[in-house]
Coordinates of C-alpha atoms in Angstrom, one line a residue:
X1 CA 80.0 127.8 248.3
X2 CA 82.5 130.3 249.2
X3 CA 85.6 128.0 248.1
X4 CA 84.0 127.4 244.8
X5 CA 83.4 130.9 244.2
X6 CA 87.4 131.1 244.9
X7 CA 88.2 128.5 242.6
X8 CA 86.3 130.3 239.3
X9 CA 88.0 133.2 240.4
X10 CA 91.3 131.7 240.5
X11 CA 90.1 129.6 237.3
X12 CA 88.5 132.8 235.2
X13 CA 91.6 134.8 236.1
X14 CA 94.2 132.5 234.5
X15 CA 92.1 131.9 231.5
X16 CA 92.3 135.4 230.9
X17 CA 96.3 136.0 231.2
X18 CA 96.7 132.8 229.2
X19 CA 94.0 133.8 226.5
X20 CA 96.5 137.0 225.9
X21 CA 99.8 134.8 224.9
X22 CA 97.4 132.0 222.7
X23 CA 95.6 134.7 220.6
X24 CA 98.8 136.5 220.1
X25 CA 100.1 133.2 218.8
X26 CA 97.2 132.5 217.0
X27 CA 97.2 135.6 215.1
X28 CA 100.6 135.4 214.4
X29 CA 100.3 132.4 212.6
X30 CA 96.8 133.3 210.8
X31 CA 98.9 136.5 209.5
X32 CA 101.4 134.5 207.8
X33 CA 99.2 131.8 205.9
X34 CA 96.9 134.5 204.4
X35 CA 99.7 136.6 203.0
X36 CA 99.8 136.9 199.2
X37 CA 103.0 134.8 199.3
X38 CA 100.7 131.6 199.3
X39 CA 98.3 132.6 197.2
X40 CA 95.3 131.2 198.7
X41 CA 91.9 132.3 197.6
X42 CA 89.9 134.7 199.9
X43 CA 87.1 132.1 200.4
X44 CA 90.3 129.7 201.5
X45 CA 91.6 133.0 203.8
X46 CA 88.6 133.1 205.4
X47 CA 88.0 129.7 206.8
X48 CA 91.2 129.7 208.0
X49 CA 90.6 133.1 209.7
X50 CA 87.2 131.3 211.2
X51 CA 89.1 128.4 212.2
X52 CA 91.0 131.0 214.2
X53 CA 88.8 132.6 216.0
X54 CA 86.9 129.3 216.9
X55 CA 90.2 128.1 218.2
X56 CA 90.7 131.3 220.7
X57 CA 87.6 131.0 222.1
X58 CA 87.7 127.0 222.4
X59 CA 91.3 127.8 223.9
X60 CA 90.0 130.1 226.3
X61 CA 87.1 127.6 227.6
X62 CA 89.1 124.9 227.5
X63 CA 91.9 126.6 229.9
X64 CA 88.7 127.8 232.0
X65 CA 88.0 124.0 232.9
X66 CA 91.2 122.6 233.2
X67 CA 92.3 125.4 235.6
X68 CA 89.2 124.7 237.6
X69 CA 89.1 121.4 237.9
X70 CA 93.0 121.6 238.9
X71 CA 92.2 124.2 241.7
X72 CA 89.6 122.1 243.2
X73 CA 91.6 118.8 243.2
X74 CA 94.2 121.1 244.8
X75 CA 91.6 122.7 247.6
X76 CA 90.5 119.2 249.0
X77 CA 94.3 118.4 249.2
X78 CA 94.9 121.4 251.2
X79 CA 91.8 120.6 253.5
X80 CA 93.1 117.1 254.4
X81 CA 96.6 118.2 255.2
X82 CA 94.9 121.2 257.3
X83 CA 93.1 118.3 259.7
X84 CA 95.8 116.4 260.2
X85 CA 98.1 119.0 261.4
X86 CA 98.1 118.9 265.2
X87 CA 95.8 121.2 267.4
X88 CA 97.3 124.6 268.6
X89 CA 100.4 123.9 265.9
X90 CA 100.8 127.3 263.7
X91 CA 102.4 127.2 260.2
X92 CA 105.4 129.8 260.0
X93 CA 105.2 132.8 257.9
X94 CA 106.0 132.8 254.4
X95 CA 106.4 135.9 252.0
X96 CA 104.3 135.6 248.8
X97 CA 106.0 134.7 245.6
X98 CA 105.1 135.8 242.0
X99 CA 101.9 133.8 241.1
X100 CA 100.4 134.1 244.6
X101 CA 100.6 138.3 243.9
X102 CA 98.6 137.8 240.7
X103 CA 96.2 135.6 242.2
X104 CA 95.0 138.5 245.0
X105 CA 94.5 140.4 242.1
X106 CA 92.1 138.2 240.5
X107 CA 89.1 139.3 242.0
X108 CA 89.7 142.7 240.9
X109 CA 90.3 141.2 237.3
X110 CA 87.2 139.0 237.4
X111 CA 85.0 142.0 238.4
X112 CA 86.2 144.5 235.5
X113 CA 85.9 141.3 233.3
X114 CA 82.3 140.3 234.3
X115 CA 81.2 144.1 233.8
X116 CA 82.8 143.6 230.4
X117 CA 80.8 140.9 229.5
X118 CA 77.7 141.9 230.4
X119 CA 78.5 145.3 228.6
X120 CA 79.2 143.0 225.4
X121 CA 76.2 140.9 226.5
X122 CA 74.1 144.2 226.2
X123 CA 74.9 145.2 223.0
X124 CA 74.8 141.8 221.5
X125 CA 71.6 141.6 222.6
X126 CA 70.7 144.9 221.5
X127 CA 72.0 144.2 217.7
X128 CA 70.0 140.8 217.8
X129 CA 66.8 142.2 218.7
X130 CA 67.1 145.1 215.7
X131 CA 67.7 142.9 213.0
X132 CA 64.6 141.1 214.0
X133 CA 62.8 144.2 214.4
X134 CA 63.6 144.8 210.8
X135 CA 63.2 141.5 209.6
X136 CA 59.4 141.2 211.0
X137 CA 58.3 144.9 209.8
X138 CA 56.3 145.0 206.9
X139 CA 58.1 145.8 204.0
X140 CA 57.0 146.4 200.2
X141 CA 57.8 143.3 197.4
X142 CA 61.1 143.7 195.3
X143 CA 60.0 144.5 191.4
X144 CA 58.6 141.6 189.2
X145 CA 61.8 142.0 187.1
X146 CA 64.0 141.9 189.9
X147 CA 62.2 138.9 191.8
X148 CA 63.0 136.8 188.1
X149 CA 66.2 138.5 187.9
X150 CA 66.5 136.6 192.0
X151 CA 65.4 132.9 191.7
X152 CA 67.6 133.1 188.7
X153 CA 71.0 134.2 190.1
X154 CA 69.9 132.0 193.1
X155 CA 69.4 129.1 190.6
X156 CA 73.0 129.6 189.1
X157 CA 74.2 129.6 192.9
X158 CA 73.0 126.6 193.6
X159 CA 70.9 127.8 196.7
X160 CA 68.4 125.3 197.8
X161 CA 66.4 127.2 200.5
X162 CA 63.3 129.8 200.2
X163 CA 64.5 133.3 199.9
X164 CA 62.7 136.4 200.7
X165 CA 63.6 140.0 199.0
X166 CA 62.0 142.7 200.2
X167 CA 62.0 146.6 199.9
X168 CA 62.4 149.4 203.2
X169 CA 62.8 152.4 204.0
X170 CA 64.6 151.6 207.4
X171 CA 68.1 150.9 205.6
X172 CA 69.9 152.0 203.4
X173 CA 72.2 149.7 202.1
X174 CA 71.2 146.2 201.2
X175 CA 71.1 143.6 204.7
X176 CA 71.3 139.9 204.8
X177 CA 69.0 138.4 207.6
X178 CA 68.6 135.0 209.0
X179 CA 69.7 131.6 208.5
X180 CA 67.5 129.0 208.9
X181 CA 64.5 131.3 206.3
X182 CA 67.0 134.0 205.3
X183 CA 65.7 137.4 203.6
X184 CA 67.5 140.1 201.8
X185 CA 66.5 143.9 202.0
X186 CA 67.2 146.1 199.3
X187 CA 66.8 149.9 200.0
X188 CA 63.5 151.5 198.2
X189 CA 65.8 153.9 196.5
X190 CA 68.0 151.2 194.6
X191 CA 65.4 151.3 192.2
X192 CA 66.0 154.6 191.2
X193 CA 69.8 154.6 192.1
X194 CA 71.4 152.3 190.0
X195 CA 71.8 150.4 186.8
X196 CA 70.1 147.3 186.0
X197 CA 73.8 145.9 185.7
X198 CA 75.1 147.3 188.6
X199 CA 72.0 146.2 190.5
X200 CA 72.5 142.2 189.3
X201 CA 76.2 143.0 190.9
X202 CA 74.4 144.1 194.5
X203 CA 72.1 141.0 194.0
X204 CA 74.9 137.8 193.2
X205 CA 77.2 139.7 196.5
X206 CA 74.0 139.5 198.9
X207 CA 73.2 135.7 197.4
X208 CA 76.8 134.5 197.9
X209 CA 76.4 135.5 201.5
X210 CA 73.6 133.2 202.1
X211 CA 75.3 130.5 200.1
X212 CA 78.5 130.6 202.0
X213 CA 76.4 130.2 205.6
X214 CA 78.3 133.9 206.7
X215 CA 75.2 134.8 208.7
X216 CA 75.7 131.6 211.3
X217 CA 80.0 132.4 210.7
X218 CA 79.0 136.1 211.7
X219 CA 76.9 135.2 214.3
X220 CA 79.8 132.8 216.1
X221 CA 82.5 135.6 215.5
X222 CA 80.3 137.7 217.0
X223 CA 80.4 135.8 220.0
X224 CA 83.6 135.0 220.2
X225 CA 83.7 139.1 220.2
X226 CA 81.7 139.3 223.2
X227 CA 83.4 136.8 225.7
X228 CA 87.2 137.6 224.3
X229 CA 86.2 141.3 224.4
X230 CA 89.4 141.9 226.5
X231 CA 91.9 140.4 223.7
X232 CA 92.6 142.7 221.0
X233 CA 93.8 139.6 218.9
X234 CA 90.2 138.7 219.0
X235 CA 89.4 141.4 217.7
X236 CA 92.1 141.6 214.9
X237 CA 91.0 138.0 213.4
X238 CA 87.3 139.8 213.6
X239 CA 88.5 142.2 211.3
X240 CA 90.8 139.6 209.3
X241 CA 87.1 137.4 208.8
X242 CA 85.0 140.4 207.3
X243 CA 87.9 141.2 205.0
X244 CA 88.1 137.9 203.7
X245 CA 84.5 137.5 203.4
X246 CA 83.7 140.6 201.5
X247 CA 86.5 139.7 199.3
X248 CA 85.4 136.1 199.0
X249 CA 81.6 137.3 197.8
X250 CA 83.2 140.0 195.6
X251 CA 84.7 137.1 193.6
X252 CA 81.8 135.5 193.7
X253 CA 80.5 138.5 191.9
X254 CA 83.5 138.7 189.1
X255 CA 83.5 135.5 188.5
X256 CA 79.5 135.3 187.3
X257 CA 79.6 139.3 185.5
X258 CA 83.7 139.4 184.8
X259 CA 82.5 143.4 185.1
X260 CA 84.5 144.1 187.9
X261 CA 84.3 148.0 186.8
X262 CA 80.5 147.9 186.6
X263 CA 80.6 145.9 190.2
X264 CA 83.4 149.0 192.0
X265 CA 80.7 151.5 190.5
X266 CA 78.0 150.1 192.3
X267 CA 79.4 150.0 195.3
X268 CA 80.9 153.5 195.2
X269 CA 77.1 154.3 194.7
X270 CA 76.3 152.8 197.7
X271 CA 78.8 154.0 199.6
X272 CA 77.4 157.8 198.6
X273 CA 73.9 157.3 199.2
X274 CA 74.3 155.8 202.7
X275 CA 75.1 157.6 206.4
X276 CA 74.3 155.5 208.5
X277 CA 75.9 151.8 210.4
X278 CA 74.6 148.8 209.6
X279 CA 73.2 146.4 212.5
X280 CA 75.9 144.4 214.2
X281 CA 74.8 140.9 213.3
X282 CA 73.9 141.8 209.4
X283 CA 76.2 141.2 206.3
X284 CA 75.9 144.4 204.1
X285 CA 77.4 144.9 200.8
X286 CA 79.9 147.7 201.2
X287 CA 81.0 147.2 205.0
X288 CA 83.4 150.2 206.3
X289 CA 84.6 153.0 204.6
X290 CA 88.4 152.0 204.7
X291 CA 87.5 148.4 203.8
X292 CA 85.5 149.6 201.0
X293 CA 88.1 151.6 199.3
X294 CA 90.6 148.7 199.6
X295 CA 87.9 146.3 198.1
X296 CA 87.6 148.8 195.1
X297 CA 91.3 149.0 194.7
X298 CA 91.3 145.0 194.6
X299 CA 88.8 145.2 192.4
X300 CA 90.5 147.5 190.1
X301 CA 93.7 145.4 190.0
X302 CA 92.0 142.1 189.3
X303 CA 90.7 143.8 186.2
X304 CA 93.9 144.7 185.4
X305 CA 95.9 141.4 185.4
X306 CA 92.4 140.2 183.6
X307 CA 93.1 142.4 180.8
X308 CA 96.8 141.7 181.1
X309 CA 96.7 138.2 180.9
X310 CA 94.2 138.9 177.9
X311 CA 96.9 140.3 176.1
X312 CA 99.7 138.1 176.7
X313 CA 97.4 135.1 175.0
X314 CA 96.7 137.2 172.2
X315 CA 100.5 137.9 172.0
X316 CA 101.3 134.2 172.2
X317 CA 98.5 133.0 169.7
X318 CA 99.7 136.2 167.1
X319 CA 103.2 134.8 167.4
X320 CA 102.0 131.1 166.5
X321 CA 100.0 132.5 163.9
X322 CA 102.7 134.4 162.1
X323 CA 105.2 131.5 162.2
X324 CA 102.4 129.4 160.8
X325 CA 101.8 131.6 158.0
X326 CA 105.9 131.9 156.8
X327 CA 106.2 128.4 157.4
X328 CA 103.0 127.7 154.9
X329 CA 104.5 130.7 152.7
X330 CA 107.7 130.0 151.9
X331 CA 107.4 126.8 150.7
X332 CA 104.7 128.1 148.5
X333 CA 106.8 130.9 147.0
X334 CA 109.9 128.4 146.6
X335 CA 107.9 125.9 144.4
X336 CA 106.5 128.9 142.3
X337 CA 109.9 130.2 141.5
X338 CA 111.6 127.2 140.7
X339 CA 108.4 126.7 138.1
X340 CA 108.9 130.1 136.9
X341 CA 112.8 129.6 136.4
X342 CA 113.8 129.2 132.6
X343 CA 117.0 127.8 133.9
X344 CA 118.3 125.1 136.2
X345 CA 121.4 125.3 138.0
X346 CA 123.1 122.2 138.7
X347 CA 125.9 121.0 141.0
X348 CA 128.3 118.6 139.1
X349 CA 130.8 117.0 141.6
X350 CA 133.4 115.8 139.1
X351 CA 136.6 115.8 139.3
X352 CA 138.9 118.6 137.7
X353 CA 138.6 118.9 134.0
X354 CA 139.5 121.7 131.0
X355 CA 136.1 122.0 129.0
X356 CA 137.6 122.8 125.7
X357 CA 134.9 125.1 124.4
X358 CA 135.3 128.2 121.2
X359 CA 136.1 131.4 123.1
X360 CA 132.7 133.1 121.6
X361 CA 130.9 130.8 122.6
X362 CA 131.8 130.9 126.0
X363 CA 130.9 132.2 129.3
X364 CA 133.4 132.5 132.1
X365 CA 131.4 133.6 135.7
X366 CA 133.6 133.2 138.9
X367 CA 132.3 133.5 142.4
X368 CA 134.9 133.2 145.5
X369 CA 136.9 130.0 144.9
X370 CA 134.5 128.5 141.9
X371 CA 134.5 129.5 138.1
X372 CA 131.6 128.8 136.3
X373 CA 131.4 128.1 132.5
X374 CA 128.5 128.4 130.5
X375 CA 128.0 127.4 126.7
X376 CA 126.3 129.6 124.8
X377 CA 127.1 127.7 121.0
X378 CA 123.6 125.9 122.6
X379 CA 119.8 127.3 121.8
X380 CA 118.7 126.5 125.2
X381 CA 121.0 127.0 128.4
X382 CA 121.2 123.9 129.8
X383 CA 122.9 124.8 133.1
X384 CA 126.7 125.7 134.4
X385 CA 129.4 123.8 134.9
X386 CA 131.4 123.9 137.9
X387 CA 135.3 124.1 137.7
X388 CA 137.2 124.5 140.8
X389 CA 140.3 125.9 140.6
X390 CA 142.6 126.7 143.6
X391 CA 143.4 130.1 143.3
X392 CA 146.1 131.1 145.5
X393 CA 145.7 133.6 148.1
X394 CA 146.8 137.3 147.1
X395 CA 149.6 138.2 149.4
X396 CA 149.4 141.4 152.2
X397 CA 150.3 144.6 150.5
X398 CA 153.6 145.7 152.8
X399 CA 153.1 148.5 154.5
X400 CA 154.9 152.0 152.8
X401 CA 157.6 153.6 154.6
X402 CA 157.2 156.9 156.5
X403 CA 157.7 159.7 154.7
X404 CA 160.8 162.4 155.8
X405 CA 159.5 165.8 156.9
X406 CA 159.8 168.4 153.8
X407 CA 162.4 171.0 155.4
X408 CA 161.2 174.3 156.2
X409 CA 160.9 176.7 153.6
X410 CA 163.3 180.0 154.2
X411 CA 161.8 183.5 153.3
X412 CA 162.3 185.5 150.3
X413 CA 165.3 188.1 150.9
X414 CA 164.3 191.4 149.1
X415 CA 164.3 192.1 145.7
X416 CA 167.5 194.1 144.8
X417 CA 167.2 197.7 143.8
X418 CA 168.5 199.5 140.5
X419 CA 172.0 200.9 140.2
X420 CA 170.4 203.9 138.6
X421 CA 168.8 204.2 141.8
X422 CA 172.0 204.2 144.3
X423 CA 173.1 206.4 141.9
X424 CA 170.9 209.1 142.2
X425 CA 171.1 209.1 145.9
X426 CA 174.5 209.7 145.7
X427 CA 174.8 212.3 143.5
X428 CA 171.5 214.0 145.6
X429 CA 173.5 213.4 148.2
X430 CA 176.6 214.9 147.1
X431 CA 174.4 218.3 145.7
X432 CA 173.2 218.8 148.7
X433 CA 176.6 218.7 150.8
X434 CA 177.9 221.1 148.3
X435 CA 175.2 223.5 149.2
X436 CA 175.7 223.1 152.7
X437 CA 179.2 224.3 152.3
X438 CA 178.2 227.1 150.2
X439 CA 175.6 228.2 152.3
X440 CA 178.0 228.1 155.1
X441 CA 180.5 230.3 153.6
X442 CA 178.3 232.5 152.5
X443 CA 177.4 234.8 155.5
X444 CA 174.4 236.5 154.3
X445 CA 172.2 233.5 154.5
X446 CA 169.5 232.6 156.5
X447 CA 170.5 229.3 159.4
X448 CA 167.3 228.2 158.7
X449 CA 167.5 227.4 155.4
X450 CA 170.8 225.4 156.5
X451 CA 169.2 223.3 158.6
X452 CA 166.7 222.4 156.1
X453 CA 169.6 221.1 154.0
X454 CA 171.1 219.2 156.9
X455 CA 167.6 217.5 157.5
X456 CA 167.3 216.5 153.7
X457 CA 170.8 215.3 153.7
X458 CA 170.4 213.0 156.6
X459 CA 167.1 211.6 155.0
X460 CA 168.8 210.7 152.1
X461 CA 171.5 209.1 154.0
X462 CA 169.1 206.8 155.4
X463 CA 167.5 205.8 151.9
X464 CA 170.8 205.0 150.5
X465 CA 171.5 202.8 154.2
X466 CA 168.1 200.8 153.4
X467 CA 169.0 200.5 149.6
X468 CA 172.6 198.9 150.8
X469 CA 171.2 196.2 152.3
X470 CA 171.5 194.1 149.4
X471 CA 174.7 195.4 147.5
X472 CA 174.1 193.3 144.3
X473 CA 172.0 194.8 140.9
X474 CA 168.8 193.1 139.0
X475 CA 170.7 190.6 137.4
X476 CA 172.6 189.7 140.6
X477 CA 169.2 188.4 142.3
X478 CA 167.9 187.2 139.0
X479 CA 171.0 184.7 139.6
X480 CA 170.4 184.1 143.2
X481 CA 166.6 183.0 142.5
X482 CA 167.3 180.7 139.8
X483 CA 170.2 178.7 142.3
X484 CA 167.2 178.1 144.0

């Protein structure tokens, strides 16, 4: 008894260390098919993500038995080689290696595992027995509009077993329960709470859970929960299948009211009016509050590209329409003006001729290369005639030379002053010296008064210096300007 207990020890204990490297690689692999890259569906994302927890836990089991069975093969081995060593005979000491350390440590693993598992156990147990608590209380009959409103949408769903829709108190967001004679539970204050619209949006989300089996997925995941509690990759693809599943029913939802709006309204609503947790093994509508607002955001964006694609069909048919319509146009236009012409213009490919016609009566029109002669002796135009003529090609103009710079321009000298002029500063000039030499000779007069006559005699000195500049008369510079 005490060897087998060994051997599940040994067996339990290696399960778990390899459950840790298999989830990791299962995960890894689930994370990389649902990515948007592939563009799978979330109903598609989520049986995959099922498929992947099934697989852990099946993994787990299955390494459970194999290691077992291996260790006690291995155990009777040992025993026979033990009898046939020889009495008294003692094996010699040899240190431990690597796997036989782990393996005294498996009893201490085992024991934190099995408390674990029965703390899982507990809770499971506990979540079980609440849901069934709530699904045998009494509770008050949905609304005759909404029980029609039910078997209607359950109808379209294609749902072939009896469903039950009740009202409580107890909850406050709408629960799933069962699977074999399922029942939904709307909170009593829905009725008061939300639109009819929004309400329909609640009802096709709940329905789609019972026509996708999730209660009887949920319940396995949970499980898979509780044994693999120690493997945080089991937890992960936990998470990865409610993701997937709410997003899976919220199609659902789209796809039968294309009012995703209306639908992230509603369960914004119910997002407000509830604080509490739902029971572990029900499917609610709104889930966690994180999860909720990336639902809405998704929710958003698909009505988005909806109303993008939208417009890039009306875009496309607009663009057919409008080459349609000049197509069936132009035509149209062209047949009316060539009805509406009074003349025709025709093309006569003859050769080169002279049409000998009176010069009155003629018309000469040219156009490029072509001449165009029309006879106007007629009463009616019949149409033009068509000469051509090879008119040669005017030659390039050649390009003008540069021009030489103008030279510079030199400035006027001044004009030249009278004669009359020089004259009179001379003879000023010559008065005034005179009186000098008077004054000087003559004793009795003041030096003040010479020195007046000195300063006047110098100023006109310097007149009659300017005035010299230009020695020549009037006439002289009269002369000058006409040489130039």
């Amino acid at each position: 008894m005490e060897a087998i207990f060994d051997q599940i020890v040994r067996a339990t204990g290696w399960a778990i260390l390899h459950s840790l490297w298999q989830g990791a690689i299962i995960y890894g692999v689930l994370y990389l098919v649902i990515q948007p890259v592939f563009k799978f569906k979330a109903s598609t994302r989520y049986t995959i993500a099922t498929m992947g927890g099934l697989l852990m836990l099946g993994s787990f089991l299955y390494t459970f038995t194999e290691l077992f069975q291996w260790s006690v093969v291995s155990s009777e081995a040992s025993a026979q080689s033990y009898w046939k060593q020889l009495p008294g005979l003692v094996p010699p000491a040899v240190p431990l290696t690597a796997v036989e350390y782990i393996e005294m440590l498996f009893p201490w693993l085992v024991l934190l595992y099995s408390v674990g598992l029965i703390t899982q156990s507990v809770i499971f147990w506990k979540g079980y027995r609440k849901i069934q608590n709530l699904k045998n209380a009494v509770h008050q009959s949905v609304p005759k509009d909404w029980m029609i409103k039910l078997e209607t949408l359950r109808t379209e769903l294609g749902i072939g077993r009896k469903i039950g829709y009740y009202l409580s108190d107890k909850i406050q967001v709408p629960l799933v329960i069962g699977y074999i004679k399922p029942i939904i539970l709307f909170p009593a204050m829905l009725a008061t709470q939300l639109e009819m619209n929004q309400l329909e949006a609640i009802m096709i989300h709940e329905l789609s859970h019972i026509r996708r089996n999730d209660y009887i997925f949920n319940l396995l995941r949970t499980l898979t929960e509780t044994v693999l509690f120690f493997n945080p990759f089991a937890w992960l693809i936990g998470k990865m299948m409610d993701i997937e599943r709410e997003n899976a029913c919220d199609d659902k939802v789209i796809q039968l009211t294309n009012a995703p709006l209306t639908y992230a309204k509603a369960l914004l609503q119910l997002e407000l009016l509830t604080n509490t947790q739902k029971p572990v093994l029900a499917l609610a509508a709104t889930g966690e509050e994180q999860h909720l607002y990336q639902r809405i955001k998704r929710i958003t964006n698909m009505k988005t590209e909806s109303i993008n694609s939208r417009q890039k069909l009306l875009s496309i048919a607009l663009t057919f329409a409008t080459l349609i319509s000049l197509a069936w146009v132009n035509p149209a236009n062209g047949e009316k003006r060539q009805q509406n012409s009074p003349t025709v213009v025709k093309k006569v490919n003859q050769p080169k001729k002279r049409v000998s016609t009176p010069a009155s009566d003629t018309l000469i029109y040219s156009s490029g290369k072509r001449v165009y002669v029309l006879d106007k002796s007629r009463d009616t135009i019949p149409g033009l005639q068509e000469i051509n003529i090879n008119i040669p090609p005017i030659p390039p103009v050649p390009p003008l030379p540069p021009m030489s710079e103008m030279p510079a321009t030199p400035p006027l000298p001044p004009l030249p002053p009278d004669s009359l002029v020089l004259n009179e500063i001379v003879s000023l000039s010559g008065k005034l010296a005179n009186e000098v030499l008077r004054l000087q000779s003559d004793k009795s007069h003041d030096r003040a008064e010479i020195s007046r006559l000195h300063s006047r005699i110098k100023q006109s000195g310097e007149e009659l210096k300017k005035q010299n500049e230009f020695s020549g008369t009037k006439s002289e510079m009269g002369e000058i300007w006409k040489r130039r």
